[in-house]
Coordinates of C-alpha atoms and ligand atoms in Angstrom, one line a residue:
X1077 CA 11.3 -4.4 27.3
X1078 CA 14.5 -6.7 27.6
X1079 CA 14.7 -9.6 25.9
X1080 CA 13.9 -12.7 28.0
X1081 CA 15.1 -16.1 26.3
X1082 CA 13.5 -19.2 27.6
X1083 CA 13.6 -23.3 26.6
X1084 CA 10.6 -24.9 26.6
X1085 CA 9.3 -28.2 26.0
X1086 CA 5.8 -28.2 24.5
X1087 CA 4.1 -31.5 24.8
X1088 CA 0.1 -30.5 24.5
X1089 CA -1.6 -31.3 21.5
X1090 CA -4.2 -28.5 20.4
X1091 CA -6.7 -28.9 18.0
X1092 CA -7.7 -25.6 16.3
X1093 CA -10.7 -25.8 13.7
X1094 CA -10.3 -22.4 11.9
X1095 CA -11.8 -22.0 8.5
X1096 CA -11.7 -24.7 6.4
X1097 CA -8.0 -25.7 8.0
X1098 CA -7.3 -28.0 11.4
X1099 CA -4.1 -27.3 12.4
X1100 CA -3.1 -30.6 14.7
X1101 CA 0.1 -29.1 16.5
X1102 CA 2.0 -31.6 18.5
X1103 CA 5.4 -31.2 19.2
X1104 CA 8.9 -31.4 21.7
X1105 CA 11.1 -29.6 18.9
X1106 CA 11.6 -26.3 18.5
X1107 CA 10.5 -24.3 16.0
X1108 CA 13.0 -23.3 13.7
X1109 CA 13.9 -20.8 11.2
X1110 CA 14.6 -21.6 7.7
X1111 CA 17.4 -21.5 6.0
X1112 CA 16.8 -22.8 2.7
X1113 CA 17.4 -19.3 0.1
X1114 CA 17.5 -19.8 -3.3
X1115 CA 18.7 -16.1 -3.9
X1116 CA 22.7 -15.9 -4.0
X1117 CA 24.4 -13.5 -2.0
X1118 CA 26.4 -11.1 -3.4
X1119 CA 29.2 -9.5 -1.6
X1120 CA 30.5 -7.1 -4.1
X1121 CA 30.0 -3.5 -3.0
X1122 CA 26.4 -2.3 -3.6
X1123 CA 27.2 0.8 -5.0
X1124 CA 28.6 -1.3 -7.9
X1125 CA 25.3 -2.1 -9.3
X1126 CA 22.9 0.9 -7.0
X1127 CA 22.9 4.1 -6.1
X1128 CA 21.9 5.4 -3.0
X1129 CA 18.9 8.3 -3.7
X1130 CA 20.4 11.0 -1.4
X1131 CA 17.5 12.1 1.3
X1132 CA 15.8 11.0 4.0
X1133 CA 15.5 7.0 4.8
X1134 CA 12.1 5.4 3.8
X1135 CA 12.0 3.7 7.4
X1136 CA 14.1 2.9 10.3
X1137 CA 14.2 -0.8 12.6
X1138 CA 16.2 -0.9 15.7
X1139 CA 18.8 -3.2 13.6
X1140 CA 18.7 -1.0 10.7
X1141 CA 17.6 1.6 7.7
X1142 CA 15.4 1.1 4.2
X1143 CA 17.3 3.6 1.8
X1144 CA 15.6 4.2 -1.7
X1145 CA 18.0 3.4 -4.1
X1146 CA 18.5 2.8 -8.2
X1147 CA 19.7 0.0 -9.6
X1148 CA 22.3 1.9 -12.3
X1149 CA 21.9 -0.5 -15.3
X1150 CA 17.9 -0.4 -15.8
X1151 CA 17.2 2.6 -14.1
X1152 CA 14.8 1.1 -11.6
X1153 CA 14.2 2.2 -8.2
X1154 CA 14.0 -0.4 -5.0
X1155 CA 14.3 -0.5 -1.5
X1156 CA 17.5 -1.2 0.4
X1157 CA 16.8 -2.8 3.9
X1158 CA 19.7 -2.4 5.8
X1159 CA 19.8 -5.2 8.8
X1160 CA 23.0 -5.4 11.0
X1161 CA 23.5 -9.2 11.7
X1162 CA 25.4 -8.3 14.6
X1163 CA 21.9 -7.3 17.8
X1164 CA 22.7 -7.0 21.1
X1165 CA 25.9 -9.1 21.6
X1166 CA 24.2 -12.1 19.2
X1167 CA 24.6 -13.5 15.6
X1168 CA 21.4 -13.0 14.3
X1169 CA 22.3 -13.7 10.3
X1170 CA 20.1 -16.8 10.9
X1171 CA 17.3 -14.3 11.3
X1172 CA 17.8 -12.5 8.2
X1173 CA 17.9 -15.6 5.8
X1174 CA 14.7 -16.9 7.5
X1175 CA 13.5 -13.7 6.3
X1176 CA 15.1 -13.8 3.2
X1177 CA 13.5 -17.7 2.6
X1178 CA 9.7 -16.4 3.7
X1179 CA 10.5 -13.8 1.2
X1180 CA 11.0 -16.4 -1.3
X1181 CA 8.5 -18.8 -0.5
X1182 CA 5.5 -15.5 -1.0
X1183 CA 7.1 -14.7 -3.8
X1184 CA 4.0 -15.5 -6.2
X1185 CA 1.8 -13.3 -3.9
X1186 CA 0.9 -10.0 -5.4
X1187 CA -0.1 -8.4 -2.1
X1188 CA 3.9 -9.2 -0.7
X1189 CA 6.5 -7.2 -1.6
X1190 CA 9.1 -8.9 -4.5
X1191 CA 12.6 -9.7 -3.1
X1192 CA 15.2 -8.7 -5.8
X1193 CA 18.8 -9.4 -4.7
X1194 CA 21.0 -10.0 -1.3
X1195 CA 24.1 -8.6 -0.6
X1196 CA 26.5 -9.0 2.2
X1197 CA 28.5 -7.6 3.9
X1198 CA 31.0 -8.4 7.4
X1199 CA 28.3 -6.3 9.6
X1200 CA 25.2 -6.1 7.3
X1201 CA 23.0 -7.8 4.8
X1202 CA 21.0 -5.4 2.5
X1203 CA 17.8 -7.1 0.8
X1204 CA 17.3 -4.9 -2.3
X1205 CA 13.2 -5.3 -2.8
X1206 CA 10.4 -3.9 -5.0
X1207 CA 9.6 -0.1 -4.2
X1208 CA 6.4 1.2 -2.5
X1209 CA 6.3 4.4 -3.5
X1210 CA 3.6 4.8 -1.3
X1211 CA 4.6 4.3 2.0
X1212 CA 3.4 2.7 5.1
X1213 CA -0.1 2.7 6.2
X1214 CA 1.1 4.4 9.6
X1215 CA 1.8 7.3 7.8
X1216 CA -1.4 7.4 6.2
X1217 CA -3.5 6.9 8.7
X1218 CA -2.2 7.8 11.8
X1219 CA 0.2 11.1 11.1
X1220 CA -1.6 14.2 11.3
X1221 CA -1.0 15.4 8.1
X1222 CA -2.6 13.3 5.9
X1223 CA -5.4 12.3 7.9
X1224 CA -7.3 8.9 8.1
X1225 CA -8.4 6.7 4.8
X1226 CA -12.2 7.2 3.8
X1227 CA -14.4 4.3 4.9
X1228 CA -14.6 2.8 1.3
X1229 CA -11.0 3.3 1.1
X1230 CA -10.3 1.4 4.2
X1231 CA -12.4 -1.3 2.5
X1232 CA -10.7 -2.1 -0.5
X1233 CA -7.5 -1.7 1.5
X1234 CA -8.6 -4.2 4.0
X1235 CA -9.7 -6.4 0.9
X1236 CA -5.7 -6.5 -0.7
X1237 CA -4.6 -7.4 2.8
X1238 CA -6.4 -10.0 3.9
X1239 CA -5.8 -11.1 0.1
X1240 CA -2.3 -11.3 1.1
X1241 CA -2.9 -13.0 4.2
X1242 CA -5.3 -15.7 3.3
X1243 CA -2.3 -16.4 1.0
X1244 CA 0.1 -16.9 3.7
X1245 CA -2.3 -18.7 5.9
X1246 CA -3.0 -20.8 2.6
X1247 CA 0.3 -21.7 2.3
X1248 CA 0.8 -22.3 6.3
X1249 CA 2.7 -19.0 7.2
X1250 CA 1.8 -16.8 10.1
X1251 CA 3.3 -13.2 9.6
X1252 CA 3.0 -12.1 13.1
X1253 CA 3.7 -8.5 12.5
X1254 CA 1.2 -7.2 10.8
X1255 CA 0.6 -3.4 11.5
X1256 CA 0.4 -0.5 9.3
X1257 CA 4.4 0.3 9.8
X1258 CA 4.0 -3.5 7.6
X1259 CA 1.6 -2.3 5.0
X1260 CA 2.9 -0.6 2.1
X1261 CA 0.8 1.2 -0.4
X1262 CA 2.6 1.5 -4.0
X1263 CA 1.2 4.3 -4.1
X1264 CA -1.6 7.1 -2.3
X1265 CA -3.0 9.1 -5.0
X1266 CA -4.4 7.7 -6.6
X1267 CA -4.6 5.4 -3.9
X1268 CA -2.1 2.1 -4.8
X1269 CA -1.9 -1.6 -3.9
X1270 CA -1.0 -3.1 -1.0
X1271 CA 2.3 -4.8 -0.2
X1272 CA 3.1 -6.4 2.8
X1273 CA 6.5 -6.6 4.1
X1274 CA 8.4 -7.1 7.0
X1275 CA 8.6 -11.3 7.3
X1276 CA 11.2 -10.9 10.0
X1277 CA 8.8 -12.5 12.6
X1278 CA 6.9 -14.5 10.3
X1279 CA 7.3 -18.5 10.8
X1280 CA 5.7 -21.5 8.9
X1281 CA 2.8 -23.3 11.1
X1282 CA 4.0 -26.9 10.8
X1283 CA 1.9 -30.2 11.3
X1284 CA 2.9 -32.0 14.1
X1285 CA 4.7 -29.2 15.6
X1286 CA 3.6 -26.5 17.7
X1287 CA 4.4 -23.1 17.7
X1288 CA 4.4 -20.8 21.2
X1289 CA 6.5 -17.5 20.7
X1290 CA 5.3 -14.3 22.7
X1291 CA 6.9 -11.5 20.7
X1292 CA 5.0 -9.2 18.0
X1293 CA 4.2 -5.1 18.4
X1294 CA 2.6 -4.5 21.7
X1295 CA -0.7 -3.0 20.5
X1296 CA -1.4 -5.3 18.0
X1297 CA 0.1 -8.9 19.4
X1298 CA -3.3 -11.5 20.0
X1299 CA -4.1 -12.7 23.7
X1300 CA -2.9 -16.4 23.2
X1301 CA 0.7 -14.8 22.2
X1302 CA 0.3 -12.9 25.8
X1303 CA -0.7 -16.0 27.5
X1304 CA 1.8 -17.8 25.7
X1305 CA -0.7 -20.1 24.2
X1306 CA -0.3 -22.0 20.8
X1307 CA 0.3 -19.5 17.3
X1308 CA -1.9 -20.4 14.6
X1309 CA -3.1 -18.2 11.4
X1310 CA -6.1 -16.9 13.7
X1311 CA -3.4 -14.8 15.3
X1312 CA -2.4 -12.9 12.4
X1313 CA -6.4 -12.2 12.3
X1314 CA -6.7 -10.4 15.8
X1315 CA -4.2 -8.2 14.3
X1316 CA -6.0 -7.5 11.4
X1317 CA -8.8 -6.6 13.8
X1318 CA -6.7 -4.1 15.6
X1319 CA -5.6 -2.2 12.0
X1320 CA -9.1 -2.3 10.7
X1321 CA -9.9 -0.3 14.0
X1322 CA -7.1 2.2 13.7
X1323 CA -7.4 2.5 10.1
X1324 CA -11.0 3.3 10.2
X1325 CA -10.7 5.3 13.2
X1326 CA -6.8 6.3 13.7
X1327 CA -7.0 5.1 17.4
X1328 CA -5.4 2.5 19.0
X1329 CA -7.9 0.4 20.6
X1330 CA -6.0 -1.3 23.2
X1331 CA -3.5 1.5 23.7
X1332 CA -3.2 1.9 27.7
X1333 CA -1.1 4.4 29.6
X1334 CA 1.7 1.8 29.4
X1335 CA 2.5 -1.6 28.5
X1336 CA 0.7 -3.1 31.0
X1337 CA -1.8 -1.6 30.6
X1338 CA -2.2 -2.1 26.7
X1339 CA -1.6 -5.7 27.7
X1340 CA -4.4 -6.0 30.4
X1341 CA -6.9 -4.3 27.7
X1342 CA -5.9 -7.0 25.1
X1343 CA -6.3 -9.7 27.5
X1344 CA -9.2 -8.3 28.8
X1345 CA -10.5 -7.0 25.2
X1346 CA -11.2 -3.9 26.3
X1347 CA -11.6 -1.4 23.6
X1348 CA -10.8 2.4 24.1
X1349 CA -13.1 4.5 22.2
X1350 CA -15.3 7.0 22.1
X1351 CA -19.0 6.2 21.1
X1352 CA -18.8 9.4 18.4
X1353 CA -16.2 7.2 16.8
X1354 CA -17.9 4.8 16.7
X1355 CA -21.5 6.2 15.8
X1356 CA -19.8 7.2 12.5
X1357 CA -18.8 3.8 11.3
X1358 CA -20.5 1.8 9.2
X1359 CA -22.4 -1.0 11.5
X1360 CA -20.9 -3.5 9.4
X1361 CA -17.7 -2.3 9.9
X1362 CA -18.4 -2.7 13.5
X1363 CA -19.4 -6.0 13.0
X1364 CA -16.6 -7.1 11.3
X1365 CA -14.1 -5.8 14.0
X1366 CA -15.9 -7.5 16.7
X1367 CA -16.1 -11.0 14.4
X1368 CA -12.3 -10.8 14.6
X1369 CA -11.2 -9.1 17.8
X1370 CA -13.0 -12.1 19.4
X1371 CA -10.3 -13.6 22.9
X1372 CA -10.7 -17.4 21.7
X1373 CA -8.6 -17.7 18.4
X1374 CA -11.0 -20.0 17.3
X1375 CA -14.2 -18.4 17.1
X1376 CA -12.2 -15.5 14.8
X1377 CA -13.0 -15.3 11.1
X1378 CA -10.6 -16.5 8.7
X1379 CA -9.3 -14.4 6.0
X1380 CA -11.3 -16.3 3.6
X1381 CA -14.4 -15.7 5.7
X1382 CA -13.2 -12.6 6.3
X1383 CA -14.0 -11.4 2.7
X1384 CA -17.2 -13.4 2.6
X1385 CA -18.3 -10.5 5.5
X1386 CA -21.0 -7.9 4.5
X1387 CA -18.5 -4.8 5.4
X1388 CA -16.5 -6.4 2.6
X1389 CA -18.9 -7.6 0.3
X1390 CA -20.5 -5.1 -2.7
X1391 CA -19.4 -3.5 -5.4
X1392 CA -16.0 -2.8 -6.4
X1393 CA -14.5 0.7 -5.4
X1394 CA -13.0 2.2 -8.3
X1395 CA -9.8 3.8 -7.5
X1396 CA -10.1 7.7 -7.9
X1397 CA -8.2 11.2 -6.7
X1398 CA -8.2 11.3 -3.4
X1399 CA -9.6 14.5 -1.1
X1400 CA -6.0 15.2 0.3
X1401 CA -4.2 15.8 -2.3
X1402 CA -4.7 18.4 -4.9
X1403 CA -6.4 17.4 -8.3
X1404 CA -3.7 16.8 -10.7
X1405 CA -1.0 16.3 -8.3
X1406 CA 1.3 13.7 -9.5
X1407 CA 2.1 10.9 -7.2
X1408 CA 4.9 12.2 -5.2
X1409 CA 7.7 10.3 -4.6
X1410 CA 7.3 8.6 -0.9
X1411 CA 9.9 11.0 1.4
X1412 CA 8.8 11.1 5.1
X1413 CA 8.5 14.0 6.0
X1414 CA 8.9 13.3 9.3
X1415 CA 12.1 11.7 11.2
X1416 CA 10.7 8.1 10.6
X1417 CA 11.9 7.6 14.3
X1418 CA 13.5 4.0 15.7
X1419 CA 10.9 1.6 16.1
X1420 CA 11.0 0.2 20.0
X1421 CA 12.4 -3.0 20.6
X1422 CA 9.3 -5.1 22.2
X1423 CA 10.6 -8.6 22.1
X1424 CA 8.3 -9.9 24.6
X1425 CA 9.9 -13.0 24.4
X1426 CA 11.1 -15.4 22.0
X1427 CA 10.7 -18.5 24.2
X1428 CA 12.1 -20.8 21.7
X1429 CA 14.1 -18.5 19.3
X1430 CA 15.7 -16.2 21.1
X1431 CA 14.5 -13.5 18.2
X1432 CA 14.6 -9.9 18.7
X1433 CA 11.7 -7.4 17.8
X1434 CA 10.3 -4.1 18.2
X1435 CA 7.4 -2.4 18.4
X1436 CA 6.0 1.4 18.0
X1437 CA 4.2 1.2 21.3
X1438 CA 4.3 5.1 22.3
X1439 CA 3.2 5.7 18.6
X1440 CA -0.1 7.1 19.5
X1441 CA -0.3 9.8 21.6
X1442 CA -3.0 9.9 24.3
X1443 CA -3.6 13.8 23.0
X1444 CA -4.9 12.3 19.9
X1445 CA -7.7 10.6 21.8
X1446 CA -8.3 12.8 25.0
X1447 CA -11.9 11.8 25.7
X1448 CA -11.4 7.8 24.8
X1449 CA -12.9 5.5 27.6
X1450 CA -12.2 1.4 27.8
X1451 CA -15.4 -0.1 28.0
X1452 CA -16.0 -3.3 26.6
X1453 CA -15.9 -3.9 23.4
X1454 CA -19.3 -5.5 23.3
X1455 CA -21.4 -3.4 26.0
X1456 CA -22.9 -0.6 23.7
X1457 CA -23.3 -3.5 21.0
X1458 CA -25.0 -6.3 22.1
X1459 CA -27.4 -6.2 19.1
X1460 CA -24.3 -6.3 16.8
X1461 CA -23.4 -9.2 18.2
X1462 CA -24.4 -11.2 15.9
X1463 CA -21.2 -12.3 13.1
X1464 CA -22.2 -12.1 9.4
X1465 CA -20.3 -13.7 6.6
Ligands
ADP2010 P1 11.9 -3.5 10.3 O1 12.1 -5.0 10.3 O2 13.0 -2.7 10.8 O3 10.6 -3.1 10.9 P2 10.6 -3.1 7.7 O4 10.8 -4.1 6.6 O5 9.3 -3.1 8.4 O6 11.8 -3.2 8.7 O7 10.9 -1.6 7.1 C1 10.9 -0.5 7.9 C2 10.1 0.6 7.2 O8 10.7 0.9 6.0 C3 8.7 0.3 6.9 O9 7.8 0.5 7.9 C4 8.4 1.2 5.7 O10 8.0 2.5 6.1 C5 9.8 1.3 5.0 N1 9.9 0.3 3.9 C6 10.2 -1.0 4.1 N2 10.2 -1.7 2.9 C7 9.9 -0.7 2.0 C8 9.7 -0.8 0.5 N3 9.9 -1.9 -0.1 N4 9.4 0.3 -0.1 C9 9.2 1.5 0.6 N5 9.3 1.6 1.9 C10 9.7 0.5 2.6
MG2011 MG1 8.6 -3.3 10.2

């Protein structure tokens, strides 16, 4: 989808009770990025101080490549994020020291990955941040040849993330991305921590300023970002509706033939699914989803309420070997296997930025779910309806 850039002038006022937190938005300015970074940027070459680990890249953006790489004089192994400053015919540097700066403002946050150095160069900027040896959730629980996460697993997954996130939305920061491509595990066997990464779209929810920006990954982007209605933390939450459902299940739930379609299901809330999928989850779990995947931002749980929920409450997992892998294995260093593939640009639209993004829309192939129906997400539920936390 092309990039459509558009001014506006946002005058409403909107008054969002969610959680403990009222977010009173009111504003004619823009939003803006930040540009405050405490990191300084080093231009030097980066093969002064790293060196690239030959192989395949860890992941791959439209504007550029993660590389694993070690840095020479401690030994210790990080992630290069290569991002070209230089996107369709624009300057877009301004977009990778906002990232840089939301980088540095999580930076106490266990659950987000740690931002080591910057470097520059006259076409690219390279953030050098903490390793996940573990990969991305998408490879985890989508790609065939690992297979989904166990339902307990999913649970003390879904636990560190909307850790993390309660901590942004704490703090006043929407991510705005978050999918499993976002979710890092440090690493699978035994099964790691969570790191979330990927701030790129992320933006701090101001007071007295409101924030309308339609752009995030197609399958997992909220209804009011569609409708270009105001952003607020409860946004983020949709999303973590949408993983919880693919990383219990490995389908897409809104996934449609094409865009429109995904977007008429998400507006809509129609779910695809099968009721076998479903019949093998954990009511609670089902529960859960539909307190989140709810069309008024509003009446969505917060993260905090979020791990209040039975489906998350009881008592803790403890981390053991896990079924794929053979006992004994060693942890693997993270190599896709795979061509990681580029990631497909989505902007919807950056109405007041003018930012670029991408999403893995054609991901999920309708051969993985041949017999999914779209009914409503509710029908074969109503006496789930009711929301525990
Ligand atoms: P983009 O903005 O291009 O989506 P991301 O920051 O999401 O870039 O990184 C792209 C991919 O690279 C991720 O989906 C993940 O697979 C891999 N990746 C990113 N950061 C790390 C990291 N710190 N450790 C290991 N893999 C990473
Ligand atoms: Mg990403």
């Amino acid at each position: 989808m092309d990039v459509i850039l558009r001014d506006t002038q946002v005058t409403e006022t909107q008054r969002y009770r969610h959680g403990n937190q009222t977010l009173t938005q009111t504003s004619k300015e823009r939003p803006a990025l930040l540009t405050d970074i405490k990191v300084d940027i080093r231009t030097e070459p980066l093969t002064e101080r790293y060196s690239l680990t030959p192989g395949k890249e860890l992941g791959r953006g439209k504007f550029g490549v993660v590389r694993r790489c070690v840095e020479k004089h401690t030994g210790t192994e990080f992630a290069a994020k290569f991002v070209r400053k230089r996107r369709r015919g624009q300057d877009c540097r301004r977009e990778v020291i906002h990232e840089v700066s939301m980088l540095e403002l999580t930076s106490s946050c266990s659950r987000v990955i740690n931002l080591h150095e910057v470097y520059e160069t006259p076409s690219e900027m390279v953030l050098l941040l903490e390793y996940a040896s573990g990969g991305d959730l998408f490879e985890q629980c989508v790609a065939e040849h690992t297979g989904a996460f166990s339902q307990e697993e999913v649970k003390v997954l879904m636990r560190q993330i909307l850790e993390g996130v309660g901590f942004l939305h704490s703090n006043n920061i929407v991510h705005l991305d978050l999918k499993p491509q976002n979710l890092l595990l440090t690493s699978t066997n035994p099964l790691g921590d969570i790191k979330i990464v990927d701030f790129g779209l992320s933006r701090v929810v101001r007071e007295n300023q409101e924030l309308r920006e339609i752009m995030g990954t197609p399958e997992y982007v909220a209804p009011e970002t569609l409708n270009y209605e105001p952003i607020t933390t409860a946004t983020d939450m949709w999303s973590i509706g949408v993983l919880t459902y693919v990383m219990l299940t490995g389908i897409s739930p809104f996934l449609g033939e094409d865009k429109q379609e995904t977007f008429l299901n998400i507006s809509q809330v129609n779910v695809s699914y099968t009721e076998e999928e479903l019949e093998a989850l954990d009511p609670s779990a089902i529960c859960f989803i539909q307190a989140v995947l709810l069309k008024d931002p509003r009446a969505r749980l917060s993260a905090e309420e979020c791990l209040r929920h039975e489906w998350l409450r009881g008592p803790e997992w403890q981390p053991h070997t896990r079924k794929e892998t053979c006992i004994g294995e060693e942890d693997p260093p993270h190599t896709p296997d795979k061509d990681p593939g580029v990631e497909e640009l989505i902007v919807m639209t950056a109405y007041t930025l003018g930012q670029c993004r991408h999403s893995d829309s054609e991901a999920f192939s309708q051969e993985q779910n041949p017999t999914a129906t779209c009914f409503r997400f509710g029908e074969p539920f109503h006496n789930m309806q009711k929301v525990i936390y």
